[in-house]
Coordinates of C-alpha atoms in Angstrom, one line a residue:
Chain A
G22 CA -121.3 93.4 247.1
A23 CA -124.3 91.8 245.4
G24 CA -125.7 93.6 242.4
V25 CA -129.2 94.0 241.2
S26 CA -131.0 90.7 240.8
Q27 CA -134.1 89.8 238.9
S28 CA -136.3 86.8 238.7
P29 CA -137.2 84.8 236.8
S30 CA -134.5 85.2 234.2
N31 CA -136.8 83.8 231.5
K32 CA -140.6 83.5 231.5
V33 CA -142.8 82.0 228.8
T34 CA -146.5 82.4 229.2
E35 CA -149.7 82.1 227.3
K36 CA -151.7 85.1 226.1
G37 CA -154.1 86.2 228.7
K38 CA -152.2 84.9 231.7
D39 CA -150.8 87.1 234.5
V40 CA -147.1 87.3 235.2
E41 CA -145.1 88.7 238.1
L42 CA -141.5 89.9 237.7
R43 CA -139.3 90.5 240.7
C44 CA -136.4 92.9 241.3
D45 CA -134.0 93.0 244.2
P46 CA -132.0 96.2 244.2
I47 CA -128.6 96.8 245.7
S48 CA -128.9 97.2 249.4
G49 CA -129.2 100.8 250.4
H50 CA -130.4 102.1 247.0
T51 CA -133.5 104.1 247.5
A52 CA -134.3 104.7 243.8
L53 CA -135.6 101.8 241.6
Y54 CA -136.6 101.9 238.0
W55 CA -138.3 99.5 235.6
Y56 CA -137.6 99.6 231.9
R57 CA -138.7 97.5 228.9
Q58 CA -136.5 96.7 226.0
S59 CA -137.8 95.1 222.8
L60 CA -135.5 93.4 220.4
G61 CA -133.2 95.9 218.8
Q62 CA -134.9 98.8 220.5
G63 CA -133.9 101.3 223.1
L64 CA -134.9 101.4 226.7
E65 CA -138.5 102.3 227.4
F66 CA -139.1 103.8 230.9
L67 CA -142.0 102.2 232.8
I68 CA -142.0 103.4 236.4
Y69 CA -139.8 104.9 239.0
F70 CA -139.8 104.3 242.8
Q71 CA -138.3 106.5 245.5
G72 CA -138.5 104.4 248.6
N73 CA -141.9 102.7 248.4
S74 CA -143.5 105.6 246.6
A75 CA -143.9 105.8 242.8
P76 CA -143.8 109.5 241.9
D77 CA -144.0 108.7 238.2
K78 CA -146.0 106.0 236.6
S79 CA -146.3 107.7 233.3
G80 CA -144.4 105.1 231.4
L81 CA -146.8 102.2 232.2
P82 CA -148.2 101.2 228.8
S83 CA -151.7 100.3 230.0
D84 CA -153.7 99.6 233.1
R85 CA -152.7 95.9 232.8
F86 CA -149.3 97.0 234.1
S87 CA -148.8 97.7 237.8
A88 CA -145.8 97.7 240.2
E89 CA -145.2 97.9 243.9
R90 CA -142.2 98.2 246.2
T91 CA -142.2 97.1 249.8
G92 CA -139.8 97.8 252.6
G93 CA -137.9 100.2 250.3
S94 CA -136.3 97.1 248.8
V95 CA -137.9 94.4 246.6
S96 CA -140.2 95.5 243.7
T97 CA -142.6 93.5 241.7
L98 CA -143.9 94.3 238.3
T99 CA -147.2 92.6 237.4
I100 CA -148.6 92.3 233.9
Q101 CA -152.2 91.1 233.8
R102 CA -153.9 89.5 230.8
T103 CA -150.6 89.4 228.9
Q104 CA -150.6 90.1 225.2
Q105 CA -148.0 89.2 222.6
E106 CA -146.8 92.8 222.3
D107 CA -145.7 92.5 226.0
S108 CA -142.9 90.2 224.9
A109 CA -139.6 92.0 225.7
V110 CA -136.8 92.1 228.2
Y111 CA -137.8 93.8 231.4
L112 CA -134.9 95.5 233.1
C113 CA -134.7 96.8 236.6
A114 CA -132.1 99.4 237.8
S115 CA -131.3 100.9 241.1
S116 CA -129.4 103.9 242.3
L117 CA -128.5 105.7 245.5
S118 CA -130.6 108.7 244.5
S119 CA -128.8 111.1 246.8
A120 CA -129.0 113.7 244.1
V121 CA -131.3 114.0 241.2
G122 CA -129.7 113.0 238.0
Q123 CA -126.3 112.6 239.5
E124 CA -126.5 108.9 240.3
T125 CA -125.3 105.9 238.3
Q126 CA -128.0 103.4 237.6
Y127 CA -127.0 99.8 238.1
F128 CA -129.0 97.3 236.0
G129 CA -130.1 93.8 236.8
P130 CA -129.7 91.0 234.2
G131 CA -133.3 91.4 233.1
T132 CA -136.3 89.1 232.7
R133 CA -137.0 87.8 229.2
L134 CA -140.7 87.5 228.7
L135 CA -142.2 85.7 225.8
V136 CA -146.0 85.7 225.4
L137 CA -147.2 82.9 223.1
Chain B
Q26 CA -140.6 115.7 224.3
K27 CA -137.0 115.1 225.5
E28 CA -135.0 113.2 223.0
V29 CA -131.5 111.8 222.7
E30 CA -130.4 111.0 219.2
Q31 CA -127.7 108.5 218.2
N32 CA -126.7 107.0 214.9
S33 CA -127.8 103.4 215.1
G34 CA -124.8 102.2 213.1
P35 CA -123.2 99.8 213.0
L36 CA -119.9 101.7 213.3
S37 CA -117.2 99.4 212.1
V38 CA -113.5 100.1 213.0
P39 CA -110.4 98.1 212.8
E40 CA -108.7 96.8 216.0
G41 CA -106.4 99.5 217.4
A42 CA -108.2 102.4 215.8
I43 CA -110.2 105.2 217.6
A44 CA -113.9 104.7 217.7
S45 CA -116.0 107.9 217.9
L46 CA -119.6 107.6 219.2
N47 CA -121.8 110.7 219.0
C48 CA -125.0 111.8 220.7
T49 CA -127.2 114.9 220.6
Y50 CA -129.9 115.8 223.1
S51 CA -132.9 118.1 222.8
D52 CA -133.3 119.3 226.5
R53 CA -131.2 122.3 227.1
G54 CA -131.8 121.8 230.8
S55 CA -129.9 118.5 230.8
Q56 CA -127.3 118.5 233.5
S57 CA -125.6 115.1 233.5
F58 CA -124.8 112.5 230.9
F59 CA -123.9 108.9 231.0
W60 CA -122.5 106.4 228.5
Y61 CA -123.6 102.7 229.0
R62 CA -122.2 99.7 227.2
Q63 CA -124.6 96.8 226.4
Y64 CA -123.4 93.5 225.1
S65 CA -125.8 91.5 223.1
G66 CA -128.2 89.7 225.4
K67 CA -126.8 91.5 228.5
S68 CA -127.9 94.5 230.5
P69 CA -126.3 98.0 230.3
E70 CA -123.3 98.8 232.3
L71 CA -121.8 102.2 233.0
I72 CA -118.8 103.3 231.1
M73 CA -118.5 107.0 231.7
S74 CA -120.4 109.9 233.3
I75 CA -119.8 113.6 232.5
Y76 CA -121.3 116.7 233.9
S77 CA -119.2 119.7 232.8
N78 CA -118.2 121.0 229.4
G79 CA -114.9 119.6 228.1
D80 CA -113.2 116.3 228.1
K81 CA -113.1 113.6 230.8
E82 CA -110.7 110.7 230.4
D83 CA -110.7 107.2 232.0
G84 CA -108.3 104.8 230.6
R85 CA -109.0 104.2 226.9
F86 CA -112.3 106.1 227.1
T87 CA -112.8 109.9 226.8
A88 CA -116.2 111.5 227.1
Q89 CA -116.7 115.0 225.6
L90 CA -119.5 117.4 226.4
N91 CA -120.5 120.6 224.6
K92 CA -123.6 122.0 226.2
A93 CA -123.8 124.9 223.8
S94 CA -124.1 122.5 220.9
Q95 CA -126.1 119.9 222.9
Y96 CA -123.6 117.3 221.9
V97 CA -121.9 114.4 223.8
S98 CA -119.4 112.0 222.4
L99 CA -117.4 109.0 223.6
L100 CA -114.0 108.2 222.1
I101 CA -112.5 104.7 222.5
R102 CA -108.8 104.6 221.9
D103 CA -107.0 101.4 220.8
S104 CA -110.3 99.7 220.1
Q105 CA -110.4 96.0 220.9
P106 CA -112.8 93.3 219.6
S107 CA -114.1 93.1 223.2
D108 CA -115.4 96.7 222.8
S109 CA -117.9 95.4 220.2
A110 CA -121.3 96.2 221.8
T111 CA -124.1 98.8 221.7
Y112 CA -123.4 102.1 223.4
L113 CA -126.3 103.9 225.0
C114 CA -126.1 107.7 225.6
T115 CA -128.2 109.0 228.5
S116 CA -129.1 112.5 229.6
W117 CA -130.7 113.7 232.8
G118 CA -132.7 117.0 232.7
G119 CA -133.2 117.7 236.3
S120 CA -135.9 115.1 236.8
Y121 CA -135.7 111.6 238.2
I122 CA -136.1 110.0 234.8
P123 CA -133.2 109.7 232.4
T124 CA -133.7 109.9 228.7
F125 CA -131.9 107.1 226.8
G126 CA -130.8 107.1 223.2
R127 CA -131.5 104.0 221.1
G128 CA -127.8 103.2 221.0
T129 CA -125.0 102.9 218.5
S130 CA -123.8 99.4 217.5
L131 CA -119.9 99.3 217.4
I132 CA -118.1 96.5 215.7
V133 CA -114.3 96.2 216.2
H134 CA -112.8 93.8 213.6
P135 CA -109.4 92.2 214.0

């Protein structure tokens, strides 16, 4: 079946502009995660959704970052007034989430964001 | 602060050798552990999961878990150049958010 998809695959924007990143999880996966990975760095957790609810937003770096999920499926991550330090690869992952911590996360290909 | 520590490497091994990747974690409540492989410019993909103390084998890969020592390892037998990648160790401590290590870079040279 289809895996996790993300769009756009690449995004170049100017400092101060808003960007919207999209994630389509695997059908039937109720848990969805957003991560950020800077060049040569590990994965930085941003936000987690269970269904349409976000029980944990603790990883969002600032109030310029927000995310939503609708219909228990597609999620969008919005970055307002982008800064150069926002440049990174933004990864989305989904899992069945039938049991806490027991589920494999399936990652999308990522969106490479470059803020000029 | 939950942490997963990995040697960043690079770990360089000759083709055909055994590659040993190690990981330690700080949260004694961690219950499950995953190893992901990430090729340069690509997203992580699952290699192995392990939940109980001991060894778990899958083809050329063996995951080892020692909860008393808070230690997880991944052995790759008969290493191939195609195994060259960054390997991420992940632990789950009973919450919905995993803790990722920063990864170990493996280079398998012909």
